[in-house]
Every structure is written in structure tokens, then in C-alpha cells.
Amino acid sequence: EGANFVIKRDYTARILGYTPAAGLALFRRLLINESGTHWTFIAHLGERTLVGATPERHVVLRDGHAVMNPISGTYRYPSTGPRLEGVLGFLQDEKETEELYMVLDEELKMMSRVCDTAPRVTGPRLREMAKLAHTEYFIEG
């Protein structure tokens, strides 16, 4: 098959004078200010606290029905907010489109192996968040 891959990115920060209350304050800010997320989380693990938000759900299985929403491509809003010409340029960018097709293809292969019937694809759609937007498809089966 192909040599498709997505480069993993992490963001790690240390907060001077950190307390669990500081982690909860950060979590609260995410809940209030971030839109379009599937999952906003906080996990305190003793010496480390994980706080984050993601628009992507890997897979949801309910009553024998599986749903995925592969996401790729990022349009970061200018400081003045999203602009129509910026969004249109992002949606017409060949690199962004090809990356989304690659991610869709990989997830479709996986869904085809676990679903009893052929998975159905809908999209692409624009997933709007507080400071950026992503393109996504939905796969159901």
C-alpha cells in the first residue's frame, strides 16, 4: 500500500507554582472559550496534569453503529478573525485537500474491516473552532 503518515505534534508546558486549582482554571478556560471540540479533558496523574481539547473522535460505537470523523488541514484565523478569502483559499489548497483524502482513505480502510456493511462517507465539512478551522469527513457503518 502507500507510505501515508501524519506527523505527530505535542505541546508541553510547565506552569511555575502549579497547583491542581491552576489546572482546573485552564480546563475551565477551554470549556468557556473553545468551540467545536468533541472532547475537552483534564486528568490529574499525581505529578502531572493533562489538559486539552480535540475536535476529533477516533471512533464511537453505539448499538452496533460505528462513527468516525477524520480531520486534516488547519486554517488558523488571523488576529482579526476568519476572513472569507482565507477560508476559500484554504478549501482550494491542493496540499490540504490531498492530506484530507489521505486521512479519509486510511480511516475508511479501518472502518471497512470492522463494519458488517460498506461504510458511508459524508463531507467534507468545515469544523469551526475558536481560533482555527479544520476540514473533516464523517464515516459511518
Tab-separated table of C-alpha atoms in Angstrom:
chain	number	residue	atom	x	y	z
A	1	GLU	CA	0.000	0.000	0.000
A	2	GLY	CA	1.152	3.600	0.316
A	3	ALA	CA	3.539	5.346	2.658
A	4	ASN	CA	0.913	7.584	4.227
A	5	PHE	CA	1.722	9.178	7.553
A	6	VAL	CA	0.848	12.196	9.656
A	7	ILE	CA	3.497	13.868	11.783
A	8	LYS	CA	2.570	13.887	15.466
A	9	ARG	CA	2.670	17.199	17.325
A	10	ASP	CA	2.662	17.754	21.071
A	11	TYR	CA	2.629	20.859	23.208
A	12	THR	CA	4.064	20.630	26.697
A	13	ALA	CA	4.281	23.475	29.208
A	14	ARG	CA	5.382	23.911	32.788
A	15	ILE	CA	3.454	26.304	34.995
A	16	LEU	CA	5.527	27.877	37.760
A	17	GLY	CA	3.867	27.413	41.141
A	18	TYR	CA	1.431	24.927	39.643
A	19	THR	CA	-1.467	23.694	41.763
A	20	PRO	CA	-4.413	21.480	40.830
A	21	ALA	CA	-6.522	24.666	41.000
A	22	ALA	CA	-4.387	26.124	38.171
A	23	GLY	CA	-5.104	23.023	36.072
A	24	LEU	CA	-8.820	23.395	36.761
A	25	ALA	CA	-8.646	27.086	35.800
A	26	LEU	CA	-7.026	26.158	32.474
A	27	PHE	CA	-9.662	23.462	31.926
A	28	ARG	CA	-12.422	25.996	32.687
A	29	ARG	CA	-10.967	28.426	30.128
A	30	LEU	CA	-11.035	25.679	27.489
A	31	LEU	CA	-14.659	24.872	28.312
A	32	ILE	CA	-15.685	28.523	28.061
A	33	ASN	CA	-13.562	29.678	25.116
A	34	GLU	CA	-13.120	26.695	22.797
A	35	SER	CA	-15.897	25.643	20.455
A	36	GLY	CA	-16.183	22.705	18.091
A	37	THR	CA	-14.451	20.171	20.311
A	38	HIS	CA	-15.590	16.591	20.625
A	39	TRP	CA	-13.698	16.053	23.851
A	40	THR	CA	-12.334	18.509	26.428
A	41	PHE	CA	-10.429	16.805	29.208
A	42	ILE	CA	-8.402	17.111	32.394
A	43	ALA	CA	-6.599	14.228	34.074
A	44	HIS	CA	-4.523	14.742	37.219
A	45	LEU	CA	-1.921	11.965	37.460
A	46	GLY	CA	-0.114	12.839	40.663
A	47	GLU	CA	2.968	14.690	39.417
A	48	ARG	CA	1.485	15.584	36.044
A	49	THR	CA	-1.817	17.057	34.856
A	50	LEU	CA	-3.055	16.634	31.299
A	51	VAL	CA	-5.412	19.311	29.969
A	52	GLY	CA	-6.615	19.511	26.401
A	53	ALA	CA	-9.344	19.644	23.803
A	54	THR	CA	-9.703	17.839	20.492
A	55	PRO	CA	-12.261	18.087	17.693
A	56	GLU	CA	-11.585	14.526	16.551
A	57	ARG	CA	-13.173	11.402	17.946
A	58	HIS	CA	-11.365	8.261	16.983
A	59	VAL	CA	-14.409	6.006	16.872
A	60	VAL	CA	-17.776	5.876	18.616
A	61	LEU	CA	-19.697	2.603	18.743
A	62	ARG	CA	-23.348	2.748	19.770
A	63	ASP	CA	-25.927	-0.002	19.211
A	64	GLY	CA	-23.674	-1.702	16.647
A	65	HIS	CA	-23.204	1.531	14.652
A	66	ALA	CA	-19.663	2.984	14.327
A	67	VAL	CA	-18.871	6.634	13.527
A	68	MET	CA	-15.520	8.340	12.890
A	69	ASN	CA	-14.676	11.899	11.871
A	70	PRO	CA	-11.178	12.025	10.369
A	71	ILE	CA	-9.820	15.566	10.393
A	72	SER	CA	-6.985	17.128	8.449
A	73	GLY	CA	-5.990	20.587	7.396
A	74	THR	CA	-5.905	23.668	9.573
A	75	TYR	CA	-6.919	27.224	8.737
A	76	ARG	CA	-5.640	29.454	11.533
A	77	TYR	CA	-7.774	32.561	11.816
A	78	PRO	CA	-5.991	35.907	11.514
A	79	SER	CA	-5.996	38.039	14.689
A	80	THR	CA	-8.973	39.920	13.220
A	81	GLY	CA	-10.956	36.685	12.867
A	82	PRO	CA	-11.760	34.393	9.934
A	83	ARG	CA	-11.897	36.009	6.501
A	84	LEU	CA	-13.882	34.676	3.555
A	85	GLU	CA	-10.904	34.863	1.192
A	86	GLY	CA	-8.745	32.993	3.715
A	87	VAL	CA	-11.309	30.220	4.171
A	88	LEU	CA	-11.818	29.885	0.403
A	89	GLY	CA	-8.054	29.752	-0.173
A	90	PHE	CA	-7.737	27.062	2.498
A	91	LEU	CA	-10.557	24.995	0.967
A	92	GLN	CA	-8.969	25.247	-2.505
A	93	ASP	CA	-5.430	24.399	-1.345
A	94	GLU	CA	-4.356	21.191	-3.118
A	95	LYS	CA	-1.982	20.138	-0.310
A	96	GLU	CA	-4.743	20.447	2.305
A	97	THR	CA	-7.208	18.548	0.092
A	98	GLU	CA	-4.755	15.717	-0.593
A	99	GLU	CA	-3.920	15.372	3.116
A	100	LEU	CA	-7.611	15.097	3.962
A	101	TYR	CA	-8.085	12.430	1.256
A	102	MET	CA	-5.115	10.506	2.679
A	103	VAL	CA	-6.547	10.548	6.200
A	104	LEU	CA	-10.008	9.616	4.896
A	105	ASP	CA	-8.559	6.709	2.908
A	106	GLU	CA	-6.717	5.291	5.928
A	107	GLU	CA	-9.734	5.543	8.228
A	108	LEU	CA	-12.052	4.129	5.549
A	109	LYS	CA	-9.803	1.055	5.268
A	110	MET	CA	-10.060	0.527	9.014
A	111	MET	CA	-13.840	1.007	9.087
A	112	SER	CA	-14.230	-1.401	6.149
A	113	ARG	CA	-12.549	-4.111	8.227
A	114	VAL	CA	-14.804	-3.664	11.278
A	115	CYS	CA	-18.198	-2.861	9.720
A	116	ASP	CA	-20.673	-5.507	8.544
A	117	THR	CA	-21.775	-3.347	5.604
A	118	ALA	CA	-19.912	-0.877	3.422
A	119	PRO	CA	-19.221	2.329	5.376
A	120	ARG	CA	-20.893	5.538	4.199
A	121	VAL	CA	-18.858	8.746	3.820
A	122	THR	CA	-20.327	12.245	4.129
A	123	GLY	CA	-18.474	15.503	3.721
A	124	PRO	CA	-16.194	17.238	3.544
A	125	ARG	CA	-17.303	19.673	6.211
A	126	LEU	CA	-15.649	22.622	7.872
A	127	ARG	CA	-15.166	22.187	11.641
A	128	GLU	CA	-15.061	25.693	13.129
A	129	MET	CA	-13.279	26.210	16.429
A	130	ALA	CA	-12.385	29.303	18.464
A	131	LYS	CA	-9.113	30.206	16.687
A	132	LEU	CA	-8.994	27.859	13.715
A	133	ALA	CA	-10.983	25.573	11.448
A	134	HIS	CA	-10.364	22.047	10.180
A	135	THR	CA	-11.784	20.036	7.309
A	136	GLU	CA	-13.355	16.692	8.151
A	137	TYR	CA	-15.373	13.791	6.819
A	138	PHE	CA	-17.761	11.515	8.670
A	139	ILE	CA	-17.590	7.754	8.159
A	140	GLU	CA	-20.490	5.625	9.403
A	141	GLY	CA	-21.100	1.916	9.269
